[in-house]
């Protein structure tokens, strides 16, 4: 049996998250390294006010995920496979040693800046629960226009799908989805239209930047966002990181690949819990836990048992 480390994406953030992680796991040197690289105190980025900015959210989530994984590694425990949802993929890339911490931090900062500048207001994301992809696609195609586009974005579970686009179009889709039998719909705390064609320009710019980073072959399997496949080459992983900002995240398929590889323990890195719940529902025979909501000792015991 094997252990997977899952790195959460936007929506998992909360005020004070980096302070909580530092208090729980320490890693003062890593926070100092990040602050030096960004030329600012990263612990100043997790306030409610600062987290209104997409760039800061992405930086905080990235640091949180890597810090969690590093705390386990420092105790001699490593994953057998990694995967990250959206921005979480950069944390997975560091943990699999494709990118260095500083390389990925630079890319995450640029990614956040590019996304923020592309669509400063009037755009976002929503989520629909209880409808299948083909049902939601039908609604999206009916409502989306050139002036107010909306797209199906992340496929988190067979019946949990996010949409991206203009806020007006998203609201219309959510309203129609509710009338068509959706169990739940809501707007997400995301200020940009991620993972849809509106981000193709950002993807192109990010690709230019990321090609300048050499990267290394992963030391553990890395499951990509775009095609939900195991990637073994640095070039393929870098392309996935660049392309995924404009393409849907096939998250359910990614976790299914992990399951087929023998994963029976999924550990979500801080500060998340959403991926834990998705995995527990999709794979009841496996175990999914949130590191942020568990003691370090309990997580290590479970990892030890899984690897026996």
Tab-separated table of C-alpha atoms in Angstrom:
chain	number	residue	atom	x	y	z
A	1	UNK	CA	0.000	0.000	0.000
A	2	UNK	CA	1.144	3.559	-0.537
A	3	UNK	CA	0.713	7.072	0.826
A	4	UNK	CA	-0.268	10.153	-1.186
A	5	UNK	CA	0.357	13.763	-0.216
A	6	UNK	CA	-2.382	16.077	-1.513
A	7	UNK	CA	-1.786	19.829	-1.764
A	8	UNK	CA	-4.908	22.029	-1.603
A	9	UNK	CA	-5.796	24.930	-3.854
A	10	UNK	CA	-7.646	28.212	-3.427
A	11	UNK	CA	-10.560	28.195	-1.054
A	12	UNK	CA	-8.562	26.499	1.704
A	13	UNK	CA	-6.958	29.750	2.888
A	14	UNK	CA	-7.880	31.516	6.111
A	15	UNK	CA	-6.490	34.443	8.086
A	16	UNK	CA	-3.562	33.445	10.280
A	17	UNK	CA	-2.858	30.178	8.449
A	18	UNK	CA	0.916	30.647	8.202
A	19	UNK	CA	1.134	31.617	11.860
A	20	UNK	CA	-0.765	28.449	12.797
A	21	UNK	CA	1.571	26.305	10.719
A	22	UNK	CA	4.698	27.887	12.159
A	23	UNK	CA	3.356	27.410	15.692
A	24	UNK	CA	2.503	23.763	15.005
A	25	UNK	CA	5.540	22.637	13.030
A	26	UNK	CA	8.194	25.296	13.538
A	27	UNK	CA	10.335	25.429	10.363
A	28	UNK	CA	11.591	28.937	11.135
A	29	UNK	CA	14.394	28.544	8.589
A	30	UNK	CA	11.919	27.884	5.782
A	31	UNK	CA	9.869	30.970	6.607
A	32	UNK	CA	13.065	33.025	6.712
A	33	UNK	CA	14.085	31.594	3.327
A	34	UNK	CA	10.715	32.542	1.833
A	35	UNK	CA	10.825	36.033	3.329
A	36	UNK	CA	14.322	36.596	1.989
A	37	UNK	CA	13.369	35.365	-1.490
A	38	UNK	CA	10.304	37.639	-1.652
A	39	UNK	CA	12.013	40.521	0.134
A	40	UNK	CA	9.139	40.771	2.611
A	41	UNK	CA	7.976	39.006	5.752
A	42	UNK	CA	5.730	36.194	4.502
A	43	UNK	CA	4.003	36.059	7.883
A	44	UNK	CA	2.543	39.467	7.034
A	45	UNK	CA	0.680	38.001	4.053
A	46	UNK	CA	-1.910	35.889	5.877
A	47	UNK	CA	-4.046	38.676	7.354
A	48	UNK	CA	-7.677	39.028	6.268
A	49	UNK	CA	-6.821	42.204	4.383
A	50	UNK	CA	-3.801	40.735	2.563
A	51	UNK	CA	-5.697	37.573	1.603
A	52	UNK	CA	-8.089	39.673	-0.468
A	53	UNK	CA	-5.334	39.635	-3.094
A	54	UNK	CA	-4.986	36.538	-5.249
A	55	UNK	CA	-1.190	36.663	-5.338
A	56	UNK	CA	-0.961	36.547	-1.543
A	57	UNK	CA	-3.435	33.675	-1.346
A	58	UNK	CA	-1.361	31.610	-3.759
A	59	UNK	CA	1.900	32.351	-1.951
A	60	UNK	CA	0.417	31.441	1.435
A	61	UNK	CA	-1.134	28.199	0.196
A	62	UNK	CA	2.118	27.185	-1.469
A	63	UNK	CA	4.212	27.841	1.638
A	64	UNK	CA	1.675	26.069	3.856
A	65	UNK	CA	1.677	22.919	1.737
A	66	UNK	CA	5.451	22.702	1.442
A	67	UNK	CA	5.884	23.378	5.169
A	68	UNK	CA	3.571	20.494	6.042
A	69	UNK	CA	5.333	18.058	3.726
A	70	UNK	CA	8.747	19.212	4.916
A	71	UNK	CA	7.791	18.693	8.559
A	72	UNK	CA	7.003	15.037	7.816
A	73	UNK	CA	10.157	14.608	5.739
A	74	UNK	CA	12.260	15.980	8.598
A	75	UNK	CA	10.913	13.115	10.700
A	76	UNK	CA	11.826	10.565	8.027
A	77	UNK	CA	8.440	10.175	6.325
A	78	UNK	CA	7.929	10.769	2.604
A	79	UNK	CA	5.012	10.099	0.229
A	80	UNK	CA	4.853	7.468	-2.501
A	81	UNK	CA	2.953	9.791	-4.842
A	82	UNK	CA	2.036	13.489	-4.868
A	83	UNK	CA	-0.603	15.665	-6.451
A	84	UNK	CA	-1.809	19.209	-5.979
A	85	UNK	CA	-5.053	20.950	-6.836
A	86	UNK	CA	-4.352	24.026	-8.978
A	87	UNK	CA	-1.787	26.146	-7.080
A	88	UNK	CA	-1.217	23.091	-4.885
A	89	UNK	CA	0.586	21.444	-7.804
A	90	UNK	CA	3.572	23.709	-7.171
A	91	UNK	CA	3.888	22.360	-3.644
A	92	UNK	CA	3.691	18.844	-5.063
A	93	UNK	CA	6.454	19.727	-7.540
A	94	UNK	CA	8.731	20.854	-4.699
A	95	UNK	CA	7.993	17.764	-2.612
A	96	UNK	CA	8.807	15.508	-5.575
A	97	UNK	CA	11.988	17.605	-6.053
A	98	UNK	CA	11.131	18.717	-9.590
A	99	UNK	CA	11.536	22.342	-8.508
A	100	UNK	CA	13.464	23.870	-5.644
A	101	UNK	CA	11.523	25.784	-3.016
A	102	UNK	CA	12.864	29.134	-4.245
A	103	UNK	CA	12.217	28.320	-7.917
A	104	UNK	CA	8.622	27.371	-7.210
A	105	UNK	CA	8.073	30.356	-4.918
A	106	UNK	CA	9.172	32.699	-7.707
A	107	UNK	CA	6.826	30.975	-10.171
A	108	UNK	CA	3.917	31.076	-7.731
A	109	UNK	CA	4.421	34.800	-7.191
A	110	UNK	CA	4.497	35.443	-10.954
A	111	UNK	CA	1.463	33.225	-11.487
A	112	UNK	CA	-0.499	35.171	-8.902
A	113	UNK	CA	0.537	38.520	-10.350
A	114	UNK	CA	-0.344	37.510	-13.897
A	115	UNK	CA	-3.753	36.167	-12.894
A	116	UNK	CA	-4.551	39.172	-10.724
A	117	UNK	CA	-3.600	41.673	-13.430
A	118	UNK	CA	-5.472	39.828	-16.185
A	119	UNK	CA	-8.869	40.131	-14.501
A	120	UNK	CA	-8.800	42.622	-11.607
A	121	UNK	CA	-12.565	42.571	-11.001
A	122	UNK	CA	-15.894	41.252	-12.249
A	123	UNK	CA	-14.740	37.637	-12.562
A	124	UNK	CA	-14.561	34.629	-10.290
A	125	UNK	CA	-15.632	31.049	-9.725
A	126	UNK	CA	-18.591	29.089	-8.406
A	127	UNK	CA	-19.283	25.474	-7.531
A	128	UNK	CA	-22.190	23.168	-8.331
A	129	UNK	CA	-22.862	19.993	-6.351
A	130	UNK	CA	-25.299	17.315	-7.360
A	131	UNK	CA	-25.171	17.562	-11.155
A	132	UNK	CA	-23.028	15.563	-13.568
A	133	UNK	CA	-20.643	17.149	-16.045
A	134	UNK	CA	-22.930	16.756	-19.071
A	135	UNK	CA	-25.837	18.328	-17.170
A	136	UNK	CA	-23.782	21.334	-16.122
A	137	UNK	CA	-22.246	21.716	-19.579
A	138	UNK	CA	-25.734	22.020	-21.044
A	139	UNK	CA	-26.555	24.889	-18.669
A	140	UNK	CA	-23.217	26.614	-19.258
A	141	UNK	CA	-23.595	26.461	-23.043
A	142	UNK	CA	-27.065	27.957	-22.752
A	143	UNK	CA	-25.964	30.917	-20.611
A	144	UNK	CA	-22.428	31.733	-21.773
A	145	UNK	CA	-22.030	34.589	-24.277
A	146	UNK	CA	-19.072	36.395	-25.810
A	147	UNK	CA	-19.803	39.411	-23.619
A	148	UNK	CA	-20.320	37.397	-20.425
A	149	UNK	CA	-18.567	34.035	-20.761
A	150	UNK	CA	-18.672	31.177	-18.275
A	151	UNK	CA	-16.983	27.771	-18.484
A	152	UNK	CA	-16.865	24.450	-16.709
A	153	UNK	CA	-13.601	24.468	-14.769
A	154	UNK	CA	-12.512	21.924	-12.158
A	155	UNK	CA	-13.882	18.391	-12.040
A	156	UNK	CA	-13.420	17.776	-8.326
A	157	UNK	CA	-15.804	14.827	-8.102
A	158	UNK	CA	-18.345	13.250	-10.450
A	159	UNK	CA	-21.006	15.492	-8.915
A	160	UNK	CA	-18.926	18.447	-7.703
A	161	UNK	CA	-17.784	20.780	-10.456
A	162	UNK	CA	-16.586	24.374	-10.468
A	163	UNK	CA	-17.301	27.012	-13.081
A	164	UNK	CA	-15.288	30.105	-14.047
A	165	UNK	CA	-16.112	33.331	-15.826
A	166	UNK	CA	-17.905	36.615	-15.301
A	167	UNK	CA	-19.718	36.971	-11.992
A	168	UNK	CA	-23.017	37.744	-13.738
A	169	UNK	CA	-22.868	34.598	-15.861
A	170	UNK	CA	-21.795	32.462	-12.906
A	171	UNK	CA	-24.774	33.673	-10.873
A	172	UNK	CA	-27.120	32.747	-13.733
A	173	UNK	CA	-25.599	29.264	-14.030
A	174	UNK	CA	-25.868	28.676	-10.282
A	175	UNK	CA	-29.506	29.773	-10.302
A	176	UNK	CA	-30.362	27.538	-13.270
A	177	UNK	CA	-28.429	24.609	-11.769
A	178	UNK	CA	-30.469	24.864	-8.570
A	179	UNK	CA	-33.676	24.729	-10.586
A	180	UNK	CA	-32.346	21.684	-12.471
A	181	UNK	CA	-31.820	19.727	-9.256
A	182	UNK	CA	-28.369	20.682	-7.985
A	183	UNK	CA	-27.940	19.755	-4.330
A	184	UNK	CA	-25.969	22.908	-3.542
A	185	UNK	CA	-24.502	25.880	-5.398
A	186	UNK	CA	-22.335	28.739	-4.187
A	187	UNK	CA	-19.877	31.413	-5.211
A	188	UNK	CA	-16.268	30.702	-4.248
A	189	UNK	CA	-13.827	33.051	-2.532
A	190	UNK	CA	-11.746	33.291	-5.696
A	191	UNK	CA	-11.290	36.613	-7.470
A	192	UNK	CA	-10.084	35.332	-10.850
A	193	UNK	CA	-11.594	32.994	-13.492
A	194	UNK	CA	-9.115	30.145	-13.102
A	195	UNK	CA	-8.865	27.025	-15.266
A	196	UNK	CA	-10.721	28.229	-18.322
A	197	UNK	CA	-9.862	29.767	-21.731
A	198	UNK	CA	-9.950	33.275	-20.248
A	199	UNK	CA	-6.561	32.433	-18.741
A	200	UNK	CA	-4.842	31.395	-21.985
A	201	UNK	CA	-2.792	34.600	-22.038
A	202	UNK	CA	-1.625	33.990	-18.477
A	203	UNK	CA	-0.777	30.402	-19.359
A	204	UNK	CA	1.365	31.538	-22.298
A	205	UNK	CA	3.269	34.056	-20.168
A	206	UNK	CA	3.786	31.530	-17.390
A	207	UNK	CA	5.074	28.995	-19.922
A	208	UNK	CA	7.745	31.458	-21.093
A	209	UNK	CA	8.901	31.973	-17.516
A	210	UNK	CA	8.815	28.341	-16.438
A	211	UNK	CA	10.843	27.136	-19.439
A	212	UNK	CA	13.769	29.122	-18.037
A	213	UNK	CA	13.727	26.895	-14.954
A	214	UNK	CA	15.580	23.657	-15.632
A	215	UNK	CA	13.782	21.360	-13.215
A	216	UNK	CA	14.601	17.741	-12.375
A	217	UNK	CA	12.899	14.396	-12.801
A	218	UNK	CA	10.591	13.675	-9.843
A	219	UNK	CA	11.844	11.386	-7.076
A	220	UNK	CA	8.258	10.200	-6.484
A	221	UNK	CA	5.406	10.015	-9.017
A	222	UNK	CA	3.729	13.348	-9.760
A	223	UNK	CA	0.099	13.268	-10.920
A	224	UNK	CA	-0.733	16.124	-13.278
A	225	UNK	CA	-3.760	18.420	-13.226
A	226	UNK	CA	-4.631	18.630	-16.918
A	227	UNK	CA	-4.656	14.989	-17.981
A	228	UNK	CA	-4.610	13.353	-14.539
A	229	UNK	CA	-1.722	11.105	-15.484
A	230	UNK	CA	1.543	10.101	-13.846
A	231	UNK	CA	4.304	12.385	-15.118
A	232	UNK	CA	7.966	11.383	-14.939
A	233	UNK	CA	9.738	14.079	-16.954
A	234	UNK	CA	10.522	17.570	-15.668
A	235	UNK	CA	9.469	19.078	-19.011
A	236	UNK	CA	6.047	17.410	-18.840
A	237	UNK	CA	5.483	18.550	-15.268
A	238	UNK	CA	6.488	22.124	-16.077
A	239	UNK	CA	4.098	22.114	-19.032
A	240	UNK	CA	1.305	20.840	-16.790
A	241	UNK	CA	1.987	23.635	-14.295
A	242	UNK	CA	1.844	26.264	-17.039
A	243	UNK	CA	-1.098	24.838	-18.978
A	244	UNK	CA	-3.387	24.041	-16.066
A	245	UNK	CA	-4.193	27.670	-15.299
A	246	UNK	CA	-6.244	27.740	-18.524
A	247	UNK	CA	-7.522	24.145	-18.455
A	248	UNK	CA	-9.847	22.235	-16.124
A	249	UNK	CA	-8.286	20.412	-13.178
A	250	UNK	CA	-9.294	16.760	-13.454
A	251	UNK	CA	-8.935	16.226	-9.726
A	252	UNK	CA	-11.190	13.206	-9.280
A	253	UNK	CA	-9.389	11.400	-12.097
A	254	UNK	CA	-6.036	12.265	-10.488
A	255	UNK	CA	-6.993	10.734	-7.147
A	256	UNK	CA	-8.391	7.715	-8.985
A	257	UNK	CA	-4.991	7.195	-10.633
A	258	UNK	CA	-3.404	7.304	-7.177
A	259	UNK	CA	-5.877	4.695	-5.942
A	260	UNK	CA	-5.091	2.432	-8.890
A	261	UNK	CA	-1.397	2.783	-7.985
A	262	UNK	CA	-2.152	1.313	-4.565
A	263	UNK	CA	-2.731	4.444	-2.501
A	264	UNK	CA	-4.867	3.756	0.548
A	265	UNK	CA	-3.835	6.690	2.717
A	266	UNK	CA	-4.363	10.212	1.393
A	267	UNK	CA	-2.922	13.001	3.540
A	268	UNK	CA	-3.986	16.535	2.731
A	269	UNK	CA	-1.370	19.143	3.498
A	270	UNK	CA	-2.261	22.265	5.480
A	271	UNK	CA	-4.371	24.274	5.490
A	272	UNK	CA	-6.892	22.150	3.640
A	273	UNK	CA	-9.792	19.857	4.410
A	274	UNK	CA	-11.781	19.968	1.140
A	275	UNK	CA	-9.605	17.403	-0.657
A	276	UNK	CA	-9.890	15.128	2.377
A	277	UNK	CA	-13.677	15.160	2.171
A	278	UNK	CA	-13.687	14.640	-1.604
A	279	UNK	CA	-11.333	11.670	-1.331
A	280	UNK	CA	-13.179	10.069	1.574
A	281	UNK	CA	-16.420	10.199	-0.396
A	282	UNK	CA	-14.896	8.895	-3.632
A	283	UNK	CA	-12.811	6.090	-2.094
A	284	UNK	CA	-14.504	4.741	1.053
A	285	UNK	CA	-12.089	1.779	1.125
A	286	UNK	CA	-9.169	4.187	1.596
A	287	UNK	CA	-8.408	6.604	4.415
A	288	UNK	CA	-8.195	10.369	3.944
A	289	UNK	CA	-7.006	12.761	6.637
A	290	UNK	CA	-6.265	16.459	6.965
A	291	UNK	CA	-2.814	17.136	8.409
A	292	UNK	CA	-4.005	20.530	9.617
A	293	UNK	CA	-6.725	18.906	11.720
A	294	UNK	CA	-4.632	15.985	12.994
A	295	UNK	CA	-1.752	15.700	15.418
A	296	UNK	CA	1.646	15.071	13.864
A	297	UNK	CA	1.958	11.899	15.936
A	298	UNK	CA	-1.318	10.454	14.644
A	299	UNK	CA	-0.362	11.167	11.015
A	300	UNK	CA	3.039	9.516	11.441
A	301	UNK	CA	1.460	6.443	13.044
A	302	UNK	CA	-0.929	6.059	10.111
A	303	UNK	CA	1.911	6.452	7.607
A	304	UNK	CA	3.951	3.853	9.477
A	305	UNK	CA	1.072	1.364	9.404
A	306	UNK	CA	0.387	1.969	5.713
A	307	UNK	CA	3.980	1.286	4.735
A	308	UNK	CA	4.265	-1.957	6.745
